[in-house]
Amino acid sequence: MTAPAAAEGHAPFRGHRTWYRVTGTPGSGRAPLVVLHGGPGCTHDHVLSFADLAAATGRQVIHYDQLGSGRSTHLPDAGAAFWTVEPFPNAPRKGAR
């Protein structure tokens, strides 16, 4: 089995850049699998093996790094008011558009 194609990029989110990786080909008719890495300080690296599901299931597999983590914009000077739960559940949806 050949590995499915993967594409990486950055999506704008709240004036910053959120890194993403999409493995697999669109158009399978199956919902993509969005892999969440566990919050600030973690990255996509420890869950990258989920990309193998693209070939096994025909779904696209989408990884992303939350702001402040991995390949997304790092915000070392952001205050506590920025780091609330509210905006982050929307990050994967905004990046997928």
Tab-separated table of N, CA, C and O in Angstrom:
chain	number	residue	atom	x	y	z
A	1	MET	N	0.851	-1.171	0.000
A	1	MET	CA	0.000	0.000	0.000
A	1	MET	C	0.896	1.234	0.000
A	1	MET	O	1.804	1.340	0.807
A	2	THR	N	0.614	2.161	-0.893
A	2	THR	CA	1.393	3.395	-0.929
A	2	THR	C	0.814	4.409	0.048
A	2	THR	O	-0.385	4.429	0.308
A	3	ALA	N	1.695	5.222	0.569
A	3	ALA	CA	1.252	6.244	1.522
A	3	ALA	C	0.460	7.310	0.786
A	3	ALA	O	0.832	7.727	-0.311
A	4	PRO	N	-0.652	7.754	1.358
A	4	PRO	CA	-1.428	8.824	0.719
A	4	PRO	C	-0.673	10.149	0.770
A	4	PRO	O	0.197	10.353	1.607
A	5	ALA	N	-1.035	11.018	-0.146
A	5	ALA	CA	-0.404	12.335	-0.211
A	5	ALA	C	-0.717	13.136	1.042
A	5	ALA	O	-1.779	12.989	1.637
A	6	ALA	N	0.216	13.974	1.434
A	6	ALA	CA	0.017	14.864	2.579
A	6	ALA	C	0.372	16.286	2.158
A	6	ALA	O	1.310	16.497	1.396
A	7	ALA	N	-0.413	17.229	2.634
A	7	ALA	CA	-0.157	18.648	2.364
A	7	ALA	C	-0.142	19.395	3.688
A	7	ALA	O	-0.960	19.124	4.567
A	8	GLU	N	0.793	20.315	3.836
A	8	GLU	CA	0.915	21.115	5.052
A	8	GLU	C	0.750	22.583	4.704
A	8	GLU	O	1.035	23.001	3.588
A	9	GLY	N	0.325	23.347	5.686
A	9	GLY	CA	0.205	24.784	5.485
A	9	GLY	C	-0.133	25.486	6.778
A	9	GLY	O	-0.074	24.888	7.860
A	10	HIS	N	-0.488	26.741	6.657
A	10	HIS	CA	-0.907	27.555	7.800
A	10	HIS	C	-2.239	28.210	7.468
A	10	HIS	O	-2.420	28.705	6.356
A	11	ALA	N	-3.142	28.201	8.425
A	11	ALA	CA	-4.437	28.870	8.276
A	11	ALA	C	-4.473	30.044	9.245
A	11	ALA	O	-3.980	29.932	10.377
A	12	PRO	N	-5.044	31.163	8.819
A	12	PRO	CA	-5.149	32.304	9.735
A	12	PRO	C	-6.159	32.017	10.837
A	12	PRO	O	-7.197	31.396	10.597
A	13	PHE	N	-5.830	32.416	12.049
A	13	PHE	CA	-6.736	32.265	13.188
A	13	PHE	C	-6.423	33.341	14.208
A	13	PHE	O	-5.304	33.409	14.713
A	14	ARG	N	-7.394	34.205	14.481
A	14	ARG	CA	-7.249	35.276	15.473
A	14	ARG	C	-6.012	36.137	15.225
A	14	ARG	O	-5.309	36.529	16.152
A	15	GLY	N	-5.714	36.403	13.965
A	15	GLY	CA	-4.572	37.245	13.627
A	15	GLY	C	-3.235	36.536	13.673
A	15	GLY	O	-2.189	37.183	13.580
A	16	HIS	N	-3.239	35.224	13.809
A	16	HIS	CA	-2.004	34.441	13.882
A	16	HIS	C	-2.068	33.315	12.855
A	16	HIS	O	-2.984	33.255	12.046
A	17	ARG	N	-1.112	32.404	12.904
A	17	ARG	CA	-1.058	31.297	11.947
A	17	ARG	C	-1.134	29.968	12.679
A	17	ARG	O	-0.336	29.710	13.584
A	18	THR	N	-2.084	29.143	12.264
A	18	THR	CA	-2.243	27.802	12.827
A	18	THR	C	-1.762	26.793	11.791
A	18	THR	O	-2.254	26.765	10.672
A	19	TRP	N	-0.794	25.971	12.170
A	19	TRP	CA	-0.246	24.968	11.266
A	19	TRP	C	-1.200	23.780	11.159
A	19	TRP	O	-1.831	23.384	12.131
A	20	TYR	N	-1.286	23.211	9.947
A	20	TYR	CA	-2.094	22.007	9.740
A	20	TYR	C	-1.417	21.080	8.737
A	20	TYR	O	-0.560	21.491	7.948
A	21	ARG	N	-1.817	19.842	8.787
A	21	ARG	CA	-1.381	18.829	7.819
A	21	ARG	C	-2.600	18.001	7.456
A	21	ARG	O	-3.325	17.523	8.346
A	22	VAL	N	-2.852	17.823	6.164
A	22	VAL	CA	-3.956	17.011	5.680
A	22	VAL	C	-3.354	15.830	4.932
A	22	VAL	O	-2.610	16.005	3.967
A	23	THR	N	-3.665	14.615	5.395
A	23	THR	CA	-3.192	13.402	4.751
A	23	THR	C	-4.389	12.739	4.077
A	23	THR	O	-5.446	12.597	4.698
A	24	GLY	N	-4.213	12.322	2.846
A	24	GLY	CA	-5.290	11.658	2.122
A	24	GLY	C	-5.853	12.548	1.029
A	24	GLY	O	-5.492	13.712	0.891
A	25	THR	N	-6.759	11.970	0.271
A	25	THR	CA	-7.336	12.648	-0.888
A	25	THR	C	-8.784	13.009	-0.611
A	25	THR	O	-9.545	12.159	-0.119
A	26	PRO	N	-9.191	14.233	-0.937
A	26	PRO	CA	-10.600	14.591	-0.730
A	26	PRO	C	-11.501	13.827	-1.707
A	26	PRO	O	-11.045	13.303	-2.713
A	27	GLY	N	-12.772	13.784	-1.374
A	27	GLY	CA	-13.734	13.200	-2.298
A	27	GLY	C	-14.095	11.756	-2.023
A	27	GLY	O	-14.751	11.125	-2.846
A	28	SER	N	-13.702	11.219	-0.895
A	28	SER	CA	-14.038	9.822	-0.594
A	28	SER	C	-15.490	9.671	-0.163
A	28	SER	O	-16.010	8.567	-0.116
A	29	GLY	N	-16.128	10.801	0.190
A	29	GLY	CA	-17.484	10.723	0.704
A	29	GLY	C	-17.540	10.402	2.192
A	29	GLY	O	-18.607	10.331	2.776
A	30	ARG	N	-16.388	10.207	2.806
A	30	ARG	CA	-16.309	9.919	4.241
A	30	ARG	C	-15.834	11.167	4.975
A	30	ARG	O	-14.984	11.902	4.477
A	31	ALA	N	-16.374	11.384	6.146
A	31	ALA	CA	-15.975	12.544	6.947
A	31	ALA	C	-14.498	12.436	7.311
A	31	ALA	O	-14.007	11.339	7.600
A	32	PRO	N	-13.771	13.562	7.295
A	32	PRO	CA	-12.366	13.511	7.699
A	32	PRO	C	-12.239	13.274	9.200
A	32	PRO	O	-13.160	13.547	9.964
A	33	LEU	N	-11.102	12.761	9.585
A	33	LEU	CA	-10.767	12.581	10.992
A	33	LEU	C	-9.871	13.743	11.396
A	33	LEU	O	-8.802	13.935	10.811
A	34	VAL	N	-10.314	14.554	12.353
A	34	VAL	CA	-9.515	15.661	12.861
A	34	VAL	C	-8.874	15.196	14.156
A	34	VAL	O	-9.572	14.834	15.101
A	35	VAL	N	-7.553	15.172	14.180
A	35	VAL	CA	-6.801	14.669	15.330
A	35	VAL	C	-6.413	15.847	16.214
A	35	VAL	O	-5.689	16.745	15.786
A	36	LEU	N	-6.895	15.832	17.453
A	36	LEU	CA	-6.580	16.885	18.429
A	36	LEU	C	-5.464	16.382	19.327
A	36	LEU	O	-5.511	15.254	19.815
A	37	HIS	N	-4.491	17.221	19.591
A	37	HIS	CA	-3.275	16.764	20.271
A	37	HIS	C	-3.255	16.949	21.779
A	37	HIS	O	-2.291	16.580	22.419
A	38	GLY	N	-4.243	17.517	22.371
A	38	GLY	CA	-4.262	17.564	23.820
A	38	GLY	C	-4.006	18.900	24.472
A	38	GLY	O	-3.830	18.968	25.673
A	39	GLY	N	-3.947	19.965	23.712
A	39	GLY	CA	-3.891	21.276	24.340
A	39	GLY	C	-2.563	21.967	24.272
A	39	GLY	O	-1.602	21.456	23.705
A	40	PRO	N	-2.496	23.149	24.858
A	40	PRO	CA	-1.271	23.945	24.802
A	40	PRO	C	-0.073	23.164	25.321
A	40	PRO	O	-0.170	22.446	26.312
A	41	GLY	N	1.012	23.301	24.626
A	41	GLY	CA	2.245	22.629	25.035
A	41	GLY	C	2.469	21.304	24.327
A	41	GLY	O	3.591	20.831	24.247
A	42	CYS	N	1.427	20.699	23.816
A	42	CYS	CA	1.568	19.459	23.045
A	42	CYS	C	1.618	19.818	21.571
A	42	CYS	O	1.291	20.926	21.181
A	43	THR	N	2.023	18.868	20.750
A	43	THR	CA	2.051	19.085	19.309
A	43	THR	C	1.481	17.874	18.591
A	43	THR	O	1.183	16.852	19.216
A	44	HIS	N	1.388	17.985	17.293
A	44	HIS	CA	0.871	16.900	16.468
A	44	HIS	C	1.820	15.697	16.447
A	44	HIS	O	1.400	14.596	16.106
A	45	ASP	N	3.079	15.887	16.788
A	45	ASP	CA	4.091	14.842	16.617
A	45	ASP	C	3.735	13.515	17.295
A	45	ASP	O	3.956	12.455	16.728
A	46	HIS	N	3.194	13.575	18.504
A	46	HIS	CA	2.928	12.327	19.219
A	46	HIS	C	1.663	11.614	18.749
A	46	HIS	O	1.399	10.496	19.166
A	47	VAL	N	0.894	12.229	17.856
A	47	VAL	CA	-0.301	11.567	17.307
A	47	VAL	C	-0.220	11.455	15.781
A	47	VAL	O	-1.210	11.168	15.118
A	48	LEU	N	0.972	11.652	15.224
A	48	LEU	CA	1.136	11.615	13.775
A	48	LEU	C	0.826	10.242	13.191
A	48	LEU	O	0.430	10.133	12.036
A	49	SER	N	0.951	9.178	13.980
A	49	SER	CA	0.668	7.835	13.464
A	49	SER	C	-0.788	7.682	13.013
A	49	SER	O	-1.102	6.792	12.225
A	50	PHE	N	-1.680	8.570	13.471
A	50	PHE	CA	-3.070	8.522	12.998
A	50	PHE	C	-3.165	8.795	11.494
A	50	PHE	O	-4.166	8.466	10.871
A	51	ALA	N	-2.132	9.381	10.906
A	51	ALA	CA	-2.126	9.628	9.462
A	51	ALA	C	-2.258	8.322	8.682
A	51	ALA	O	-2.787	8.307	7.566
A	52	ASP	N	-1.826	7.212	9.274
A	52	ASP	CA	-1.938	5.910	8.613
A	52	ASP	C	-3.393	5.531	8.343
A	52	ASP	O	-3.674	4.721	7.461
A	53	LEU	N	-4.317	6.110	9.095
A	53	LEU	CA	-5.731	5.798	8.893
A	53	LEU	C	-6.254	6.314	7.558
A	53	LEU	O	-7.281	5.847	7.072
A	54	ALA	N	-5.570	7.277	6.956
A	54	ALA	CA	-6.005	7.789	5.655
A	54	ALA	C	-6.000	6.660	4.626
A	54	ALA	O	-6.966	6.466	3.897
A	55	ALA	N	-4.915	5.893	4.583
A	55	ALA	CA	-4.829	4.788	3.634
A	55	ALA	C	-5.749	3.642	4.038
A	55	ALA	O	-6.382	3.014	3.193
A	56	ALA	N	-5.854	3.393	5.328
A	56	ALA	CA	-6.646	2.251	5.806
A	56	ALA	C	-8.148	2.466	5.681
A	56	ALA	O	-8.897	1.508	5.509
A	57	THR	N	-8.601	3.727	5.761
A	57	THR	CA	-10.042	3.992	5.786
A	57	THR	C	-10.550	4.814	4.616
A	57	THR	O	-11.760	4.930	4.432
A	58	GLY	N	-9.655	5.435	3.860
A	58	GLY	CA	-10.071	6.299	2.767
A	58	GLY	C	-10.474	7.698	3.217
A	58	GLY	O	-10.903	8.511	2.425
A	59	ARG	N	-10.352	7.984	4.488
A	59	ARG	CA	-10.676	9.314	5.015
A	59	ARG	C	-9.452	10.221	4.934
A	59	ARG	O	-8.326	9.753	4.980
A	60	GLN	N	-9.700	11.513	4.864
A	60	GLN	CA	-8.608	12.446	5.081
A	60	GLN	C	-8.363	12.510	6.589
A	60	GLN	O	-9.304	12.412	7.386
A	61	VAL	N	-7.118	12.653	6.975
A	61	VAL	CA	-6.746	12.806	8.379
A	61	VAL	C	-6.094	14.177	8.529
A	61	VAL	O	-5.142	14.502	7.814
A	62	ILE	N	-6.631	14.977	9.430
A	62	ILE	CA	-6.176	16.357	9.600
A	62	ILE	C	-5.547	16.525	10.979
A	62	ILE	O	-6.180	16.233	11.991
A	63	HIS	N	-4.294	16.955	10.998
A	63	HIS	CA	-3.589	17.290	12.235
A	63	HIS	C	-3.430	18.804	12.284
A	63	HIS	O	-3.354	19.455	11.239
A	64	TYR	N	-3.343	19.352	13.475
A	64	TYR	CA	-3.009	20.772	13.599
A	64	TYR	C	-2.298	20.993	14.921
A	64	TYR	O	-2.387	20.183	15.841
A	65	ASP	N	-1.551	22.078	14.971
A	65	ASP	CA	-0.903	22.498	16.213
A	65	ASP	C	-1.625	23.745	16.709
A	65	ASP	O	-1.760	24.732	15.980
A	66	GLN	N	-2.099	23.684	17.944
A	66	GLN	CA	-2.794	24.818	18.551
A	66	GLN	C	-1.839	26.012	18.639
A	66	GLN	O	-0.622	25.831	18.734
A	67	LEU	N	-2.399	27.217	18.588
A	67	LEU	CA	-1.571	28.408	18.778
A	67	LEU	C	-0.699	28.238	20.008
A	67	LEU	O	-1.135	27.699	21.027
A	68	GLY	N	0.534	28.687	19.893
A	68	GLY	CA	1.465	28.588	21.009
A	68	GLY	C	2.218	27.274	21.053
A	68	GLY	O	3.068	27.081	21.909
A	69	SER	N	1.908	26.366	20.124
A	69	SER	CA	2.521	25.044	20.129
A	69	SER	C	3.075	24.672	18.764
A	69	SER	O	2.570	25.127	17.737
A	70	GLY	N	4.082	23.829	18.760
A	70	GLY	CA	4.595	23.238	17.529
A	70	GLY	C	4.923	24.247	16.453
A	70	GLY	O	5.654	25.206	16.671
A	71	ARG	N	4.327	24.062	15.271
A	71	ARG	CA	4.624	24.895	14.111
A	71	ARG	C	3.658	26.070	13.947
A	71	ARG	O	3.724	26.785	12.954
A	72	SER	N	2.745	26.238	14.891
A	72	SER	CA	1.849	27.394	14.875
A	72	SER	C	2.547	28.585	15.523
A	72	SER	O	3.605	28.441	16.136
A	73	THR	N	1.938	29.763	15.394
A	73	THR	CA	2.514	30.963	15.986
A	73	THR	C	2.705	30.769	17.487
A	73	THR	O	1.795	30.315	18.181
A	74	HIS	N	3.886	31.088	17.965
A	74	HIS	CA	4.160	31.046	19.400
A	74	HIS	C	3.868	32.427	19.977
A	74	HIS	O	4.182	33.437	19.358
A	75	LEU	N	3.276	32.457	21.138
A	75	LEU	CA	2.851	33.723	21.739
A	75	LEU	C	3.385	33.837	23.170
A	75	LEU	O	2.631	33.815	24.135
A	76	PRO	N	4.688	33.985	23.329
A	76	PRO	CA	5.262	33.991	24.674
A	76	PRO	C	4.818	35.177	25.536
A	76	PRO	O	4.865	35.096	26.757
A	77	ASP	N	4.364	36.252	24.909
A	77	ASP	CA	3.961	37.425	25.674
A	77	ASP	C	2.448	37.550	25.848
A	77	ASP	O	1.972	38.543	26.403
A	78	ALA	N	1.691	36.555	25.368
A	78	ALA	CA	0.226	36.615	25.509
A	78	ALA	C	-0.139	36.462	26.983
A	78	ALA	O	0.368	35.587	27.677
A	79	GLY	N	-1.004	37.317	27.433
A	79	GLY	CA	-1.426	37.270	28.834
A	79	GLY	C	-2.481	36.208	29.079
A	79	GLY	O	-2.979	35.553	28.150
A	80	ALA	N	-2.843	36.043	30.326
A	80	ALA	CA	-3.816	35.017	30.724
A	80	ALA	C	-5.161	35.204	30.042
A	80	ALA	O	-5.867	34.229	29.774
A	81	ALA	N	-5.528	36.427	29.711
A	81	ALA	CA	-6.817	36.680	29.062
A	81	ALA	C	-6.894	36.036	27.679
A	81	ALA	O	-7.975	35.711	27.205
A	82	PHE	N	-5.756	35.840	27.037
A	82	PHE	CA	-5.750	35.205	25.720
A	82	PHE	C	-5.986	33.707	25.825
A	82	PHE	O	-6.651	33.104	24.994
A	83	TRP	N	-5.435	33.082	26.843
A	83	TRP	CA	-5.446	31.613	26.963
A	83	TRP	C	-6.698	31.125	27.672
A	83	TRP	O	-6.641	30.580	28.771
A	84	THR	N	-7.820	31.326	27.045
A	84	THR	CA	-9.081	30.796	27.570
A	84	THR	C	-9.536	29.665	26.660
A	84	THR	O	-9.091	29.536	25.521
A	85	VAL	N	-10.431	28.849	27.148
A	85	VAL	CA	-10.912	27.699	26.384
A	85	VAL	C	-11.783	28.131	25.213
A	85	VAL	O	-11.772	27.513	24.147
A	86	GLU	N	-12.531	29.208	25.357
A	86	GLU	CA	-13.554	29.592	24.390
A	86	GLU	C	-13.114	29.598	22.927
A	86	GLU	O	-13.768	28.994	22.095
A	87	PRO	N	-12.027	30.267	22.538
A	87	PRO	CA	-11.735	30.347	21.097
A	87	PRO	C	-11.170	29.070	20.489
A	87	PRO	O	-11.295	28.836	19.312
A	88	PHE	N	-10.566	28.212	21.273
A	88	PHE	CA	-9.810	27.108	20.697
A	88	PHE	C	-10.645	25.976	20.102
A	88	PHE	O	-10.205	25.358	19.137
A	89	PRO	N	-11.827	25.678	20.588
A	89	PRO	CA	-12.614	24.644	19.889
A	89	PRO	C	-12.948	25.024	18.452
A	89	PRO	O	-13.212	24.169	17.622
A	90	ASN	N	-12.919	26.307	18.112
A	90	ASN	CA	-13.220	26.746	16.755
A	90	ASN	C	-12.015	26.686	15.822
A	90	ASN	O	-12.178	26.771	14.614
A	91	ALA	N	-10.824	26.543	16.344
A	91	ALA	CA	-9.626	26.577	15.503
A	91	ALA	C	-9.644	25.500	14.423
A	91	ALA	O	-9.390	25.810	13.264
A	92	PRO	N	-9.921	24.238	14.727
A	92	PRO	CA	-9.924	23.235	13.648
A	92	PRO	C	-10.986	23.510	12.593
A	92	PRO	O	-10.747	23.327	11.411
A	93	ARG	N	-12.148	23.977	12.993
A	93	ARG	CA	-13.209	24.262	12.021
A	93	ARG	C	-12.819	25.414	11.112
A	93	ARG	O	-13.046	25.372	9.917
A	94	LYS	N	-12.234	26.450	11.655
A	94	LYS	CA	-11.841	27.598	10.839
A	94	LYS	C	-10.721	27.204	9.885
A	94	LYS	O	-10.695	27.624	8.744
A	95	GLY	N	-9.799	26.377	10.339
A	95	GLY	CA	-8.712	25.941	9.477
A	95	GLY	C	-9.160	25.020	8.361
A	95	GLY	O	-8.555	24.966	7.300
A	96	ALA	N	-10.249	24.305	8.571
A	96	ALA	CA	-10.734	23.351	7.569
A	96	ALA	C	-11.537	24.010	6.460
A	96	ALA	O	-11.848	23.384	5.465
A	97	ARG	N	-11.876	25.264	6.617
A	97	ARG	CA	-12.694	25.941	5.592
A	97	ARG	C	-11.904	26.324	4.385
A	97	ARG	O	-10.789	26.575	4.363
